[in-house]
């Protein structure tokens, strides 16, 4: 097979592509072989997968590649991504492979590689694998050194037990919360229902049978995809609604009124909870996260560290600074002494624990935090021009923004804070467009910032495009 023609490339977190088109079993096998060559023969690798129609096929192919390169495979089957991370650490493996495309549509799939400590491969590690793949210099071991294949059952149960050991189960059970859980047919199906039942919840499940077609709803738990969950929360009078993404490293929350609670507010509440009995500490989050994280940090005497968008950056910064907790604006909670993966199920258990301890509903908890207005806009540009002007636009936006900002963050696009209000402009990682994120303490300021953010971005795109086209024509 000629892998060179495929030009596979890794994104912010692993390799993604259309199943059986970009991401074929041949390619999966070669990635397994690369991983085996990277680790060396005799090492043990945990392999897990999500519920996609192509995941069984691809995880078997990855396993073959690993075995062919002399690695032993512990195959854990359908698991949540954080459960894979948990298994790598707890089975004392040397690495892991997870076959999933997370929240992408059903025809997609992806392969993520993991270190022995349960953290995903960094960008530089992915580059090494990408290089091996492109050069195609892959070594098979002799027949006598081929790895052993073992099916390991019970990982979802071990993972659930691990979470139960970390929360106050009795306090949650006493409340007898009524919860509606929507696994969307994804990886959460064999862990989150078990977890919530063990937490004594009166549980109604929807879409909790694995479905590789994601017929009930798309794998991404965005508010517009959760109408069935919202209806169910209202109709049974639930205390909480929960939805996971395809590989359950995220959870979305619906309060007892049937309203979607923004992920950054959940993250802020979980940070508040985390630091309740101690003073000081670090919170690591990405540039997109709401200012509400600063409100919470001030309250508990913690410091906020911002990173570029993407789990590897969060994990890297948490490791570097020793921060105990981190997360994304979509919750994507990471707790240092648990697993080095974003969490879905653990975040759910922690939200219930917080509700139980405070004796408050989720809407009351969320309302206890300052309110912010948010908007997300975009400015499109020519597909061919986009890669050429990406950096120029960011530089121009930096100059064109009103210069009376309090703080300018330039680690991922450009973000200007005006007090608690802010504008962030960043090039999309996947499409030829620039995203403009805006947050303000009131609606009037939000409208002003939206207008300003959009104008400077459009002007910067126009000026950069003209410059490039002028250069090309000269
Ligand atoms: Mg995910």
CSV table of N, CA and C and ligand atoms in Angstrom, one decimal, residues 16 81 100-104 112 219 245-250 311 342, ligand 1:
chain,number,residue,atom,x,y,z
A,16,UNK,N,-8.1,12.4,12.0
A,16,UNK,CA,-9.5,12.2,11.7
A,16,UNK,C,-9.7,12.1,10.2
A,81,UNK,N,-13.8,7.7,26.1
A,81,UNK,CA,-12.4,8.1,26.0
A,81,UNK,C,-11.8,8.2,27.4
A,100,UNK,N,-12.0,6.8,17.6
A,100,UNK,CA,-13.2,7.6,17.8
A,100,UNK,C,-13.1,8.9,17.0
A,101,UNK,N,-14.2,9.5,16.5
A,101,UNK,CA,-14.2,10.8,16.0
A,101,UNK,C,-15.0,11.8,16.9
A,102,UNK,N,-15.0,11.4,18.2
A,102,UNK,CA,-15.6,12.3,19.2
A,102,UNK,C,-17.0,12.8,18.8
A,103,UNK,N,-17.1,14.1,18.5
A,103,UNK,CA,-18.4,14.7,18.2
A,103,UNK,C,-18.7,14.8,16.7
A,104,UNK,N,-17.8,14.4,15.8
A,104,UNK,CA,-18.0,14.5,14.4
A,104,UNK,C,-19.1,13.6,13.9
A,112,UNK,N,-6.7,8.2,18.1
A,112,UNK,CA,-5.9,9.0,19.0
A,112,UNK,C,-5.0,8.1,19.7
A,219,UNK,N,-23.8,13.4,17.2
A,219,UNK,CA,-23.0,13.1,18.3
A,219,UNK,C,-22.6,14.4,19.1
A,245,UNK,N,-21.2,13.6,24.4
A,245,UNK,CA,-20.8,13.6,23.0
A,245,UNK,C,-20.5,12.1,22.6
A,246,UNK,N,-20.1,11.9,21.4
A,246,UNK,CA,-19.9,10.5,20.8
A,246,UNK,C,-19.0,9.7,21.7
A,247,UNK,N,-17.9,10.2,22.2
A,247,UNK,CA,-16.9,9.4,23.0
A,247,UNK,C,-17.0,9.8,24.5
A,248,UNK,N,-18.0,10.5,24.9
A,248,UNK,CA,-18.2,10.8,26.3
A,248,UNK,C,-17.1,11.4,27.1
A,249,UNK,N,-16.3,12.3,26.4
A,249,UNK,CA,-15.3,13.0,27.2
A,249,UNK,C,-15.9,14.5,27.4
A,250,UNK,N,-17.1,14.6,27.1
A,250,UNK,CA,-17.8,15.8,27.4
A,250,UNK,C,-19.2,15.5,27.9
A,311,UNK,N,-7.2,19.9,23.7
A,311,UNK,CA,-6.8,19.2,24.9
A,311,UNK,C,-5.3,19.0,25.1
A,342,UNK,N,-10.1,14.6,29.1
A,342,UNK,CA,-11.3,15.4,29.4
A,342,UNK,C,-12.4,14.4,29.9
B,1,LIG,MG1,-15.3,14.0,22.6
